[in-house]
Short mmCIF file of C-alpha atoms and ligand atoms in Angstrom, two decimals:
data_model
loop_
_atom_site.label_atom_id
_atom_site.label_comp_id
_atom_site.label_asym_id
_atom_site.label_seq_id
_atom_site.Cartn_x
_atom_site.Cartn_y
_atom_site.Cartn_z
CA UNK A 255 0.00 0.00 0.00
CA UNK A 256 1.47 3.42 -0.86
CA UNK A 257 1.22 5.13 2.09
CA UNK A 258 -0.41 9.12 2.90
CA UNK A 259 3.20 11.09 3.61
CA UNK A 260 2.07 13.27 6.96
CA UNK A 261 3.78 16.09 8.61
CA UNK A 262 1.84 17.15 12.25
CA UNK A 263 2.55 20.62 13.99
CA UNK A 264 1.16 20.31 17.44
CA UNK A 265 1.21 21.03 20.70
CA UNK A 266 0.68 18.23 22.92
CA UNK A 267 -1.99 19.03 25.01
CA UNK A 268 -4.30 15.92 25.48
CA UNK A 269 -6.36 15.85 22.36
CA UNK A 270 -2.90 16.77 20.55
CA UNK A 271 -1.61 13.43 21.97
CA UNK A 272 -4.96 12.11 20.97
CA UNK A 273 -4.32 13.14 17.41
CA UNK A 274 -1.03 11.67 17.75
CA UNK A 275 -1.98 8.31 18.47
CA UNK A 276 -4.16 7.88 15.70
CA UNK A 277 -1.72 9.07 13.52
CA UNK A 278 0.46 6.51 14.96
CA UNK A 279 -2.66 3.21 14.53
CA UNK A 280 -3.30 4.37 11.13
CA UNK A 281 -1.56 1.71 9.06
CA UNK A 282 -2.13 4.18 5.52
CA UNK A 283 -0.14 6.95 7.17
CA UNK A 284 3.73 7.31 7.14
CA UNK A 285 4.72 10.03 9.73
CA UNK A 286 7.90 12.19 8.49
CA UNK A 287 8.15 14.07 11.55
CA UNK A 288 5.98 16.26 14.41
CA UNK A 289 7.20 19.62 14.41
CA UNK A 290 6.13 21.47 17.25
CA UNK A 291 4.53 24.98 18.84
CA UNK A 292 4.20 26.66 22.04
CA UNK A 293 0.44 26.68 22.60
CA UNK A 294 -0.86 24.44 25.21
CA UNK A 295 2.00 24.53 27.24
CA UNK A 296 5.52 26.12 27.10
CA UNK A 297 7.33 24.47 23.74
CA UNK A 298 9.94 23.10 26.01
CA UNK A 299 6.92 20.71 27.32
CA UNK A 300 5.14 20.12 24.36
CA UNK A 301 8.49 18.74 22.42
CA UNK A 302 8.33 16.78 25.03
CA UNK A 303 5.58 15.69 25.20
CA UNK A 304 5.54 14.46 22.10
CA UNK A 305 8.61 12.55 22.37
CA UNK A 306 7.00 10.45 25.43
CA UNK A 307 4.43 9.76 23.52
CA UNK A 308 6.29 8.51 20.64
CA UNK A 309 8.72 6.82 22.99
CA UNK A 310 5.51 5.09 24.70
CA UNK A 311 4.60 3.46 21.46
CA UNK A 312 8.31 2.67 20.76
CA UNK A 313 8.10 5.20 17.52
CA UNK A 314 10.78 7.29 18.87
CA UNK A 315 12.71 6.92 15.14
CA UNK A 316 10.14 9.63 14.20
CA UNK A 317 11.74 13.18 14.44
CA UNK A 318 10.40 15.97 16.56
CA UNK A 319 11.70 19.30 15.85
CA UNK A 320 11.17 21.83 18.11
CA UNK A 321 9.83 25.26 16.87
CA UNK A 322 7.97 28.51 17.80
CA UNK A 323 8.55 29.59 21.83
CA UNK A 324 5.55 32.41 21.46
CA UNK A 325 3.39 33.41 18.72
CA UNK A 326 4.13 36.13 16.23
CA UNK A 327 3.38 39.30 18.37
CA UNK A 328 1.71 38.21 21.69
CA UNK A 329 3.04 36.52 24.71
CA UNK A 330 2.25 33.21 25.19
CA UNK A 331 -0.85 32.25 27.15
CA UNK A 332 -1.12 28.72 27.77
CA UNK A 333 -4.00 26.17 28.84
CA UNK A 334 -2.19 24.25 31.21
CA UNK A 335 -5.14 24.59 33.49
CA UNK A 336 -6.97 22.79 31.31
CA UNK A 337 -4.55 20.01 29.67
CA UNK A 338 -2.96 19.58 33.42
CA UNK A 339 0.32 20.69 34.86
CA UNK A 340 2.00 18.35 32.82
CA UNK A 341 0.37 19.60 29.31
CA UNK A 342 -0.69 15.88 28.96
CA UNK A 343 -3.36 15.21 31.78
CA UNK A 344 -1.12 13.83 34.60
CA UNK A 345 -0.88 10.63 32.33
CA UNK A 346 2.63 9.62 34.34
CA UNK A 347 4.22 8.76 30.93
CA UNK A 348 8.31 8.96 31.60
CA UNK A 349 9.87 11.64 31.07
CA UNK A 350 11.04 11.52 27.20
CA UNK A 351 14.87 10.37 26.35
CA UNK A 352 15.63 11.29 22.97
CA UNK A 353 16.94 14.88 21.68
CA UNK A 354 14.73 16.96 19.76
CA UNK A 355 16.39 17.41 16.08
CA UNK A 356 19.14 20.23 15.67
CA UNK A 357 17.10 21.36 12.67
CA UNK A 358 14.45 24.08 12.50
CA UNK A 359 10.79 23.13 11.85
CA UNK A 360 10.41 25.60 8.89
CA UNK A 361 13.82 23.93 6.83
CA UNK A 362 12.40 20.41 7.79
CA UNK A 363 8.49 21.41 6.02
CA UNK A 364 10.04 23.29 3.02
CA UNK A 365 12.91 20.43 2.82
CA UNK A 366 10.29 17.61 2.61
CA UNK A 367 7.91 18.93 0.93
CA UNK A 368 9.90 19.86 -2.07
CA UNK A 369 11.61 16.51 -2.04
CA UNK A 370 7.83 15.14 -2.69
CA UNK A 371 6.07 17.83 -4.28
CA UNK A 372 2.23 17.62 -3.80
CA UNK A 373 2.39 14.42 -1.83
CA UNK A 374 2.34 15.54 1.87
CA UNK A 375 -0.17 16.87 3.75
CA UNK A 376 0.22 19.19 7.15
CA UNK A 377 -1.81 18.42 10.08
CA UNK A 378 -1.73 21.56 12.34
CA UNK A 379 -3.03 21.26 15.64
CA UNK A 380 -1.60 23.85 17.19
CA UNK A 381 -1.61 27.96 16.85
CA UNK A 382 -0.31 28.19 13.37
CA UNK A 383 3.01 30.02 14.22
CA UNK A 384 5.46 27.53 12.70
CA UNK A 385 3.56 27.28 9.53
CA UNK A 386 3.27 30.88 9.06
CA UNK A 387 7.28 31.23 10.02
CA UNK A 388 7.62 28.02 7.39
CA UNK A 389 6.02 30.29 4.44
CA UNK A 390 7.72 33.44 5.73
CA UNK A 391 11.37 31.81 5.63
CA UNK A 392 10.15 29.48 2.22
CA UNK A 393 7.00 31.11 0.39
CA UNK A 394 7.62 28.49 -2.36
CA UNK A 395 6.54 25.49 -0.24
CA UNK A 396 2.58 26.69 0.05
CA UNK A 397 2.39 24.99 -3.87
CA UNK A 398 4.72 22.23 -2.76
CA UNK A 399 2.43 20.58 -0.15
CA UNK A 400 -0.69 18.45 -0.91
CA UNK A 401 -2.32 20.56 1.31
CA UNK A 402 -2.74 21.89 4.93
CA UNK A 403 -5.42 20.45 7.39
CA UNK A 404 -6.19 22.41 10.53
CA UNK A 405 -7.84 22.61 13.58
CA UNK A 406 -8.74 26.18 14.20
CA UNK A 407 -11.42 28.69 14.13
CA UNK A 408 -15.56 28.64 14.55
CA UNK A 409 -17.13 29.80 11.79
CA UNK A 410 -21.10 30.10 12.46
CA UNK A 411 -21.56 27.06 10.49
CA UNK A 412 -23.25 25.33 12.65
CA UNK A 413 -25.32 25.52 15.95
CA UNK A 414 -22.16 24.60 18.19
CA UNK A 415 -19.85 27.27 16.76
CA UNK A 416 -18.77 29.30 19.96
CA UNK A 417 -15.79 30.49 21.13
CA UNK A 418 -13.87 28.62 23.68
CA UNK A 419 -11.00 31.21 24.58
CA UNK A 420 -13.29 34.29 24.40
CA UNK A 421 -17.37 33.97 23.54
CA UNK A 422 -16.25 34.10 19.80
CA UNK A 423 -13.00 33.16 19.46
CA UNK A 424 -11.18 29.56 19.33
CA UNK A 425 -7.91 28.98 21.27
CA UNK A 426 -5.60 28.30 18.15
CA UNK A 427 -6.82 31.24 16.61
CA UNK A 428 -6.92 33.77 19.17
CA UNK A 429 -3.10 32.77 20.50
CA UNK A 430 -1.58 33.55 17.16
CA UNK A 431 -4.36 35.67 14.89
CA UNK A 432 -1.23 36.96 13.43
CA UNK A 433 -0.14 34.26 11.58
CA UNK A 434 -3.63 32.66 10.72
CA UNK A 435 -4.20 35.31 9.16
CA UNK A 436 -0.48 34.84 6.97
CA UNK A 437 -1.77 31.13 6.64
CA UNK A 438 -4.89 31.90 5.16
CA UNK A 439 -3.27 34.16 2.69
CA UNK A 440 -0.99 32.15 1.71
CA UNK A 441 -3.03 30.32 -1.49
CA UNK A 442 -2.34 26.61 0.26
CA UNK A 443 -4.87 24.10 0.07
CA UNK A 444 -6.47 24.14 2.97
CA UNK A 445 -9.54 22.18 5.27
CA UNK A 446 -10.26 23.84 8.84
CA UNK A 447 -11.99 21.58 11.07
CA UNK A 448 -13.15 24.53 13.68
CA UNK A 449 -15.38 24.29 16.92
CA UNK A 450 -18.38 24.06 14.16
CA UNK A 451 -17.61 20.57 14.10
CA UNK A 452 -15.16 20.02 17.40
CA UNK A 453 -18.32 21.03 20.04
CA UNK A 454 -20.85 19.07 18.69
CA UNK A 455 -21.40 15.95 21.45
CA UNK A 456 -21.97 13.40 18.96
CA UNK A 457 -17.85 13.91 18.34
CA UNK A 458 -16.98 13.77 22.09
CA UNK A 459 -15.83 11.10 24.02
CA UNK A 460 -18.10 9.95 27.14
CA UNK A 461 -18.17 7.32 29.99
CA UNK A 462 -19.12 4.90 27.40
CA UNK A 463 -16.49 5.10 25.02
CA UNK A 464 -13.72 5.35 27.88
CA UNK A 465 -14.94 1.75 28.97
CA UNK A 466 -14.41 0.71 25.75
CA UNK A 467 -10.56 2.27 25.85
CA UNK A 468 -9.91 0.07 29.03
CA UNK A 469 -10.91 -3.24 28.04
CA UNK A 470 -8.84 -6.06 30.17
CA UNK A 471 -5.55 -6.77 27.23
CA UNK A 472 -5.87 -3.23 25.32
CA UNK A 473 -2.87 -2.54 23.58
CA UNK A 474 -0.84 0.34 25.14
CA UNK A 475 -2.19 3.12 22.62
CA UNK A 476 -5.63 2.52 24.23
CA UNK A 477 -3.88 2.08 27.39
CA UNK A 478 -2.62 5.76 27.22
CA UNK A 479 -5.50 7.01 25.29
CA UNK A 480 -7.73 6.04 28.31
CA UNK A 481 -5.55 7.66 30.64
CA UNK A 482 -6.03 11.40 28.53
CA UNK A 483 -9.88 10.32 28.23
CA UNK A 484 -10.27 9.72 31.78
CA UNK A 485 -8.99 13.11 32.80
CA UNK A 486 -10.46 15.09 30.66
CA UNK A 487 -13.75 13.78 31.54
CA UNK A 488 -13.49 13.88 35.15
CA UNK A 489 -12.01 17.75 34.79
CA UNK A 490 -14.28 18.45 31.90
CA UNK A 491 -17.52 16.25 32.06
CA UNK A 492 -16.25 15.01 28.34
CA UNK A 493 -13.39 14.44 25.93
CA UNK A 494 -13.62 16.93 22.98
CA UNK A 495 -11.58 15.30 20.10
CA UNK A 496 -10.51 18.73 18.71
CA UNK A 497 -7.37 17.08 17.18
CA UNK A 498 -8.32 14.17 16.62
CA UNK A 499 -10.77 15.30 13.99
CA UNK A 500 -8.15 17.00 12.36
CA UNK A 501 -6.54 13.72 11.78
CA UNK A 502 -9.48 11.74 10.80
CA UNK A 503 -9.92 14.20 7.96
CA UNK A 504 -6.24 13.79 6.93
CA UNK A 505 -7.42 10.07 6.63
CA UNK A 506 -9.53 10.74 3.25
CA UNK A 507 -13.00 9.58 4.91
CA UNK A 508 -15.36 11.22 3.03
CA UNK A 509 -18.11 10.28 4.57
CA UNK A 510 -17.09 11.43 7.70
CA UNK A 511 -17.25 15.37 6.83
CA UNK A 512 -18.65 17.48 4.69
CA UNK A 513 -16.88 21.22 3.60
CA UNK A 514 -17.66 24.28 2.19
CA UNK A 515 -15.43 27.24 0.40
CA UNK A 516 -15.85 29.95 1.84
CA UNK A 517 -12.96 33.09 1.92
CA UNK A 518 -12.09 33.38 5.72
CA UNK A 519 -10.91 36.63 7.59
CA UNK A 520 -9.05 36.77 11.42
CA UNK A 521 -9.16 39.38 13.66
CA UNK A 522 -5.64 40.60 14.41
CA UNK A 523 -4.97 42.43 17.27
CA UNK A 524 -5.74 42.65 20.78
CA UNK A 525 -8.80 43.65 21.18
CA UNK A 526 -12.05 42.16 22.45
CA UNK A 527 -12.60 40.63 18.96
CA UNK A 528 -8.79 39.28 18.53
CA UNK A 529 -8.94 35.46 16.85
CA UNK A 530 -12.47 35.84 15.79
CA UNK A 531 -12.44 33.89 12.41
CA UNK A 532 -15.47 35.05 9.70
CA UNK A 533 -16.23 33.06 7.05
CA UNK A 534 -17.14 35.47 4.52
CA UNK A 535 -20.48 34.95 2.88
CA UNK A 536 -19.56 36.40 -0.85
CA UNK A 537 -16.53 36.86 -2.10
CA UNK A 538 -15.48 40.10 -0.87
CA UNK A 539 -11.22 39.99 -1.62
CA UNK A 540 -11.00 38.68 -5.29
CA UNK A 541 -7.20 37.62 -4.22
CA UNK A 542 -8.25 35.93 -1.11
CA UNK A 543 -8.41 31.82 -1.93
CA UNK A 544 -11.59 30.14 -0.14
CA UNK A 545 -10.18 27.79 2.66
CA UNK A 546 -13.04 24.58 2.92
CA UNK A 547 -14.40 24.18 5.90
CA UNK A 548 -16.04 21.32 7.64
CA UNK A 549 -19.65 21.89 8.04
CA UNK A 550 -20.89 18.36 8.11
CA UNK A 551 -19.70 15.53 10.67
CA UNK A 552 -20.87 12.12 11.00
CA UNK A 553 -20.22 11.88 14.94
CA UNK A 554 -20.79 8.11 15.19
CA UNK A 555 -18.79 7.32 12.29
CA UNK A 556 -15.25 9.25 13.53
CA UNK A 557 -15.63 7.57 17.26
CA UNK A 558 -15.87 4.51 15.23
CA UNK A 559 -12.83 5.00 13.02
CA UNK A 560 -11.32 6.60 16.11
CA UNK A 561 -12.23 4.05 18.46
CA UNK A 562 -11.29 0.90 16.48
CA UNK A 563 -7.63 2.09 15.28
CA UNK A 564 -7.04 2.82 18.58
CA UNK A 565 -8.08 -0.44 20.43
CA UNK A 566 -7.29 -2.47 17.35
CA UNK A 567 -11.16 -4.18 17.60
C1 BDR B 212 -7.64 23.55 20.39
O1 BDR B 212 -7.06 24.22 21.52
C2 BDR B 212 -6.19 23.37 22.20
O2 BDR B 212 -6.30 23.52 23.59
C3 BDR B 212 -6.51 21.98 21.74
O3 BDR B 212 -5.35 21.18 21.77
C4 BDR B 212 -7.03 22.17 20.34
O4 BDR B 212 -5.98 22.16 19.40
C5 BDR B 212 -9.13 23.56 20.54
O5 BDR B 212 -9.60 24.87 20.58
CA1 CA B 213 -3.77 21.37 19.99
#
């Protein structure tokens, strides 16, 4: 099988990891490397973070480069109270072994990519800081990747499009407007899978599904999954699969989501309206390229696809 050649910017952050080990059960994908962003926590942790989880699943021959320490032009505010101190919710992995790569997340993109031109797609789950400083330092590699799939934004698409950092605003967006806003300039191919799609229960994780995750002889990736599910249910009532989702549509699952083009504007700034994403409804900047959007989800089917990779049943 010729595998789907993936890049993921992240910053683990539970769902992150989440995301991650999907990636990881998804027998289609080949990982190149995890590049990642301050965001959830300090980039120090979320490096790694993402080296104990590849180290968990013994996948530590994956690099991790280590990027972005704040966005653009705001300090960094992180959601450790939310993730847990430890950025991965007090999951007691061991602390990670390996170095992160001497090699800057930006070269690494714009290196791979135009050694495989239009063959590998970007998973960002994270502000979008590296991939803004990646078309900043190489403007040439937006036409060399297959595309760019994010998690990012709510768009009034549908009835569970609110803001989770601010009333309107989602946290990827708000932390680095700045370079969303160079992202979605940029001409790439993009699909944004916002809080449109990521707040809608059907795509959440309860009680039932965490059973499920600790069946007696799961493999370890449920093992650890149910570890992330477990906290964020008993700190958050339920396990929003922000990330995750992200991933599944990097997984070419049609049926899972549906998207529309629409042109999309940011609100830079600080102000009380900084990160708010707009999808425009006509075309307003002939030079802007529409981004698609999710507006569709089939909730049962992603827990499904999620579910099974990750417990192997
Ligand atoms: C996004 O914010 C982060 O806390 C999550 O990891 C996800 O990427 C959801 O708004
Ligand atoms: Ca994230």
């Amino acid at each position: 099988m010729k595998k789907q050649l993936l890049i993921m910017d992240m910053d683990p952050g539970v769902d992150d990891a989440l995301a991650l080990l999907l990636a990881l059960r998804s027998p289609e994908i080949q990982l190149l490397g995890i590049t990642t962003t301050a965001g959830n926590a300090p980039v120090e942790m979320t490096s790694l973070n993402a080296m104990r989880v590849l180290e968990y699943l013994n996948a530590s021959d994956i690099p991790v480069m280590q990027g972005a320490q704040k966005p653009l032009k705001h300090r960094l505010v992180d959601a450790l109270h939310y993730h847990g101190p430890d950025g991965l919710g007090e999951s007691e992995l061991p602390p990670a072994i390996s170095p992160v790569q001497a090699i800057q997340p930006w070269d690494f993109i714009a290196h791979a990519a135009a050694s495989n031109p239009d063959k590998i797609t970007l998973v960002a789950t994270g502000p979008l800081t590296n991939i803004a400083l990646t078309l900043q330092h190489h403007p040439e590699v937006a036409h060399h990747l297959a595309g760019l799939i994010l998690m990012g934004g709510a768009y009034g698409l549908t009835p569970y499009s609110k803001g989770n950092q601010t009333p309107y605003a989602e946290f990827n967006m708000w932390q680095d407007p700045e370079a969303a806003h160079m992202v979605f300039a940029s001409g790439m191919n993009i699909h944004a899978i916002g809080l449109d799609i990521s707040l809608d229960p059907t795509t959440c994780l309860y009680e039932q599904q965490l059973q499920q995750l600790q069946q007696k002889s799961a493999p370890a990736a449920a093992q650890l999954a149910s570890k992330l599910v477990d906290y964020a249910i008993k700190h958050h009532g339920r396990c929003e699969m922000h990330d995750p989702l992200a991933l599944a549509a990097a997984l070419e699952n049609m049926e899972i989501f549906g998207f529309t083009p629409k042109q999309v504007k940011i609100t830079r700034g600080n102000g009380a309206k900084r990160g708010v994403t707009y999808a425009l409804i006509q075309k307003k900047t002939p030079s802007l390229h529409p981004i698609y959007i999710a507006n569709k989800v089939n909730g049962s089917r992603f827990l499904e696809l999620f579910l099974t990779r990750i417990t192997g049943k």
